Coordinates of C-alpha atoms in Angstrom, one line a residue:
M23 CA 150.5 112.5 357.1
R24 CA 150.1 110.1 354.2
I25 CA 150.8 106.4 354.9
E26 CA 151.4 104.2 351.9
I27 CA 151.1 100.5 352.1
W28 CA 152.9 98.7 349.3
A29 CA 151.5 95.2 349.3
D30 CA 150.2 92.3 347.3
V31 CA 146.7 91.2 348.1
V32 CA 147.7 87.6 347.6
C33 CA 150.2 88.0 350.4
A34 CA 148.9 86.8 353.8
W35 CA 151.2 89.1 355.6
A36 CA 149.6 92.0 353.8
Y37 CA 146.3 91.2 355.5
I38 CA 147.9 90.6 358.8
G39 CA 149.8 93.9 358.4
K40 CA 146.6 95.8 357.7
R41 CA 145.1 94.6 361.0
R42 CA 148.3 95.6 362.9
L43 CA 148.4 99.0 361.2
E44 CA 144.8 99.6 362.3
R45 CA 145.7 98.8 365.9
A46 CA 148.6 101.3 365.7
L47 CA 146.4 104.1 364.3
P48 CA 143.7 104.9 366.9
G49 CA 144.0 108.4 368.3
R50 CA 146.2 109.5 365.4
S51 CA 144.4 112.3 363.5
G52 CA 145.2 113.8 360.1
T53 CA 146.4 110.5 358.5
E54 CA 145.6 109.1 355.0
V55 CA 146.2 105.5 354.3
V56 CA 146.8 104.6 350.6
W57 CA 147.3 101.2 349.2
R58 CA 149.9 100.7 346.5
P59 CA 150.6 97.6 344.3
F60 CA 153.4 95.1 344.8
R61 CA 153.7 91.7 343.1
I62 CA 155.1 88.7 345.0
D63 CA 154.3 86.3 342.2
P64 CA 154.6 88.1 338.9
T65 CA 154.4 84.8 337.0
A66 CA 151.0 83.8 338.4
P67 CA 148.5 82.9 335.7
A68 CA 145.6 85.2 334.7
R69 CA 143.3 82.2 335.0
A70 CA 143.2 80.8 338.5
V71 CA 144.8 77.4 339.2
P72 CA 143.8 75.5 342.4
L73 CA 146.5 76.2 345.0
E74 CA 147.0 72.6 345.9
E75 CA 147.7 71.8 342.3
A76 CA 150.2 74.8 342.0
L77 CA 152.0 73.6 345.1
R78 CA 153.0 70.4 343.4
D79 CA 155.2 72.4 341.1
P80 CA 158.8 72.0 342.2
L81 CA 159.6 75.6 341.3
M82 CA 156.7 76.9 343.4
D83 CA 157.8 74.7 346.3
E84 CA 161.4 76.0 346.0
A85 CA 160.1 79.7 346.0
L86 CA 158.0 79.1 349.1
R87 CA 160.8 77.5 351.0
A88 CA 163.0 80.5 350.2
C89 CA 160.3 82.8 351.7
A90 CA 160.5 80.9 355.1
P91 CA 163.9 79.2 355.5
G92 CA 163.8 76.3 357.8
L93 CA 160.0 75.7 357.4
S94 CA 158.2 73.5 354.9
P95 CA 155.5 75.3 352.9
A96 CA 152.8 73.4 354.8
R97 CA 154.3 74.3 358.2
N98 CA 154.7 77.9 357.1
R99 CA 151.0 78.0 356.1
A100 CA 150.0 76.6 359.4
R101 CA 152.2 79.2 361.2
I102 CA 150.6 82.1 359.2
S103 CA 147.1 80.7 360.0
Q104 CA 147.9 80.9 363.7
V105 CA 149.2 84.4 363.4
A106 CA 146.1 85.4 361.4
A107 CA 143.8 83.9 364.0
R108 CA 145.4 86.0 366.7
E109 CA 144.7 89.1 364.6
G110 CA 141.0 88.1 364.3
L111 CA 141.2 86.8 360.7
G112 CA 139.3 83.6 360.0
P113 CA 138.5 80.9 360.5
P114 CA 138.3 79.7 357.8
W115 CA 141.7 80.9 356.6
G116 CA 143.8 80.4 353.5
S117 CA 143.8 81.1 349.8
K118 CA 142.5 78.4 347.5
W119 CA 143.9 79.7 344.3
R120 CA 147.1 80.8 342.6
V121 CA 146.1 83.7 340.3
S122 CA 147.5 87.0 339.1
S123 CA 146.6 89.9 341.3
H124 CA 146.8 92.4 338.5
D125 CA 143.1 93.1 338.1
A126 CA 142.7 93.3 341.9
H127 CA 145.5 96.0 342.0
R128 CA 143.7 97.8 339.2
L129 CA 140.5 97.8 341.2
I130 CA 142.2 99.1 344.3
A131 CA 144.0 101.8 342.5
L132 CA 140.8 102.9 340.7
A133 CA 139.0 102.9 344.0
Y134 CA 141.4 105.6 345.3
E135 CA 141.2 107.6 342.1
H136 CA 137.3 107.6 342.1
G137 CA 136.4 107.3 345.8
G138 CA 139.4 108.3 347.9
P139 CA 141.2 106.5 350.7
S140 CA 138.2 105.3 352.7
V141 CA 136.6 103.6 349.7
Q142 CA 140.0 102.2 348.6
G143 CA 140.6 100.8 352.1
A144 CA 137.2 99.1 352.0
V145 CA 138.0 97.6 348.6
A146 CA 141.4 96.3 349.8
E147 CA 139.7 94.8 352.8
G148 CA 137.1 93.1 350.6
V149 CA 139.6 91.7 348.2
M150 CA 141.8 90.2 350.9
R151 CA 138.8 88.8 352.8
A152 CA 137.5 87.2 349.5
N153 CA 140.9 85.6 348.9
F154 CA 141.9 84.5 352.4
V155 CA 138.7 84.0 354.3
E156 CA 136.0 83.2 351.7
G157 CA 138.4 81.2 349.4
L158 CA 137.2 83.0 346.2
D159 CA 139.1 83.5 343.0
I160 CA 140.1 87.2 343.0
G161 CA 141.3 86.9 339.4
D162 CA 137.6 86.6 338.4
R163 CA 136.2 90.0 337.5
A164 CA 132.7 89.0 338.6
V165 CA 134.1 88.4 342.1
L166 CA 136.0 91.7 342.1
G167 CA 132.8 93.5 340.9
E168 CA 130.9 92.1 343.8
V169 CA 133.7 93.2 346.2
A170 CA 133.6 96.7 344.7
A171 CA 129.9 97.0 345.0
A172 CA 129.9 95.8 348.6
A173 CA 132.6 98.4 349.4
G174 CA 130.6 101.3 348.0
F175 CA 132.4 101.4 344.6
P176 CA 129.8 100.1 342.1
L177 CA 131.6 101.7 339.2
G178 CA 134.5 99.3 339.8
A179 CA 133.0 96.4 337.8
E180 CA 132.5 98.6 334.7
L181 CA 135.9 100.1 334.9
L182 CA 137.6 96.7 335.1
D183 CA 135.9 95.5 332.0
G184 CA 137.8 98.2 330.0
E185 CA 141.5 99.2 330.2
A186 CA 141.1 101.6 333.1
G187 CA 143.9 101.5 335.6
E188 CA 146.3 99.5 333.4
V189 CA 148.8 102.4 332.9
L190 CA 148.3 103.6 336.5
V191 CA 149.1 100.2 338.1
R192 CA 152.1 99.6 335.9
E193 CA 153.5 103.1 336.7
L194 CA 152.9 102.5 340.4
L195 CA 154.8 99.2 340.3
L196 CA 157.7 101.1 338.7
Q197 CA 157.4 103.7 341.5
G198 CA 157.7 100.9 344.1
K199 CA 160.7 99.5 342.3
A200 CA 162.3 103.0 342.2
R201 CA 161.7 103.4 345.9
R202 CA 163.3 100.0 346.4
V203 CA 160.3 98.3 347.9
R204 CA 161.3 94.7 348.3
T205 CA 158.7 93.2 350.7
S206 CA 155.0 92.8 351.0
P207 CA 153.8 94.7 353.0
T208 CA 156.1 97.7 353.3
I209 CA 154.8 100.9 355.0
V210 CA 156.2 104.1 353.5
V211 CA 156.0 107.6 355.0
G212 CA 157.8 110.2 353.0
G213 CA 161.3 108.9 352.4
R214 CA 161.2 106.3 355.2
A215 CA 160.1 102.6 354.9
L216 CA 159.2 99.9 357.4
A217 CA 159.3 96.4 355.8
G218 CA 157.1 93.5 356.9
A219 CA 154.0 93.0 359.0
Q220 CA 155.6 94.5 362.1
P221 CA 153.9 94.5 365.6
P222 CA 151.6 97.5 366.2
E223 CA 154.0 99.0 368.7
A224 CA 156.8 99.1 366.1
I225 CA 154.4 100.6 363.5
A226 CA 153.4 103.3 366.0
D227 CA 157.0 104.2 366.7
F228 CA 157.7 104.3 363.0
L229 CA 154.7 106.6 362.3
R230 CA 155.9 109.0 365.1
G231 CA 159.1 109.6 363.1
G232 CA 157.0 110.4 360.0
E233 CA 155.4 113.3 361.7
R234 CA 158.6 115.3 361.2
E235 CA 158.8 114.5 357.4
R236 CA 158.7 117.4 355.1
P237 CA 156.9 116.8 351.8
V238 CA 159.0 116.8 348.6
P239 CA 157.8 118.5 345.4
A240 CA 156.3 115.9 343.0
E241 CA 158.7 116.8 340.2
V242 CA 161.7 116.3 342.6
E243 CA 160.3 112.9 343.6
R244 CA 160.0 111.9 340.0
M245 CA 163.5 112.8 339.2
R246 CA 164.7 110.8 342.1
W247 CA 162.7 107.8 341.0
A248 CA 164.0 108.0 337.5
E249 CA 167.6 108.2 338.8
S250 CA 166.9 105.2 341.0
L251 CA 165.6 103.2 338.1
M252 CA 168.7 104.1 336.1
D253 CA 170.9 102.9 339.0
Q254 CA 168.9 99.6 338.8
R255 CA 169.6 99.3 335.1
D256 CA 166.0 100.0 334.1
P257 CA 166.2 102.9 331.6
L258 CA 162.8 102.2 330.0
G259 CA 161.3 102.5 333.5
A260 CA 163.2 105.8 334.0
L261 CA 161.7 107.1 330.7
V262 CA 158.2 106.3 332.0
M263 CA 158.9 108.3 335.2
L264 CA 160.3 111.2 333.1
R265 CA 157.4 111.4 330.6
P266 CA 155.3 113.9 332.6
L267 CA 158.4 115.9 333.4
L268 CA 159.3 116.1 329.8
E269 CA 155.9 117.4 329.0
E270 CA 155.9 120.0 331.8
F271 CA 159.6 120.9 332.1
G272 CA 160.8 120.0 328.7
E273 CA 163.4 122.8 328.7
D274 CA 165.0 121.9 332.0
R275 CA 168.6 120.9 331.5
G276 CA 168.6 118.1 334.2
V277 CA 165.4 116.5 332.9
R278 CA 166.7 116.5 329.3
L279 CA 170.1 115.1 330.2
L280 CA 168.5 112.3 332.3
A281 CA 166.2 111.4 329.4
A282 CA 169.1 111.4 327.0
R283 CA 171.0 109.0 329.4
A284 CA 168.0 106.7 329.5
C285 CA 167.7 106.7 325.7
F286 CA 171.4 105.9 325.4
A287 CA 171.2 103.1 327.9
S288 CA 168.1 101.6 326.2
A289 CA 169.8 101.8 322.8
Q290 CA 167.3 104.4 321.5
L291 CA 170.3 106.1 319.9
N292 CA 168.5 108.4 317.5
R293 CA 166.5 109.9 320.4
A294 CA 169.7 110.2 322.5
R295 CA 171.6 111.9 319.7
A296 CA 168.9 114.4 319.1
A297 CA 168.6 115.3 322.7
L298 CA 172.4 115.5 323.3
E299 CA 173.0 117.5 320.1
S300 CA 170.8 120.3 321.4
L301 CA 172.4 120.1 324.8
V302 CA 175.9 120.4 323.3
E303 CA 174.8 123.5 321.3
E304 CA 173.3 125.2 324.4
F305 CA 176.0 124.1 326.9
P306 CA 179.2 123.6 324.9
G307 CA 181.3 123.6 328.1
D308 CA 179.5 120.6 329.6
L309 CA 182.1 117.9 329.0
Y310 CA 179.9 115.1 330.3
V311 CA 177.3 115.9 327.7
R312 CA 180.0 116.0 325.0
R313 CA 181.4 112.6 326.1
L314 CA 177.9 111.0 326.1
Y315 CA 177.2 112.6 322.7
G316 CA 180.5 111.3 321.3
R317 CA 179.8 107.8 322.6
T318 CA 176.3 107.9 321.0
L319 CA 177.8 108.9 317.7
E320 CA 180.4 106.2 318.1
R321 CA 177.8 103.5 318.7
Q322 CA 176.0 104.7 315.5
G323 CA 179.2 104.2 313.5
R324 CA 179.8 107.9 313.1
D325 CA 183.4 107.9 314.3
E326 CA 184.5 111.0 312.5
E327 CA 181.8 113.1 314.1
A328 CA 182.4 111.5 317.5
R329 CA 186.1 112.0 317.6
P330 CA 186.3 115.7 318.4
H331 CA 183.8 115.5 321.3
L332 CA 185.5 112.5 322.8
R333 CA 188.9 114.1 322.4
L334 CA 187.8 117.3 324.1
A335 CA 186.3 115.3 327.0
A336 CA 189.4 113.1 327.4
A337 CA 191.7 116.1 327.4
A338 CA 189.7 117.7 330.2
D339 CA 189.9 114.5 332.2
G340 CA 193.7 114.4 331.6

């Protein structure tokens, strides 16, 4: 069974959730734990800012109050510190910096690609310990390089200095969005999700349900993710999800139509027209394709060409 943890390493509950998951796992064989990226603060700067300084920003204060209604940010931090202590984390405890977690996510994703789940887990542990216990700047690549080396991933520092993992992390973030991950941490097994740093007993119950999950073919998952992104009005994200399918299953009618829809929705009208034109030729009775083709031509100002396709689709609806 594969357990995916979608989490941001600058989220204290992610570290707490890691400890709780570890307490839920003993005696459970045949499991693989994989860390996936999530961003709770997408606007965090690439260069670290002292957290105390960042907290004086009214927008930051407002965002933190929304995370814990009824508690001031200071009281909420104190509460989380107490919870962390009960899980054996700290003291000391507490991040000292506001900084983008992008490079940290790159390192964690690359650790899985090059070393597998055990190395990745050690890197994730090291990054969160550096942030929450040691008070280090995890936006600093030198810090991340030291974490990687200590976790048995010495190649990590060299990979971070290049562009390795950039495309991978951005696609994984899209996958999380497609799977409607909204909270850090969220544990996902197959098509089921458990949001938040739940108690070990709740996690264990959730994992027992995952033992009955049947794996879904990778291409089916990608189609579902692309459809989900279309539903969320992210056609460019859908096209990213579809790219490997177009390369491998470029003749598949469903893949081609979904790509055409995404091109239409993202105003890539020439691409949409080319794809739909070939679909109309191959499947002249598909009235949905005709309607979309007609609308594409119409948006391009080619009303005469659009009219017969739209008329045929409308007559069928009537």
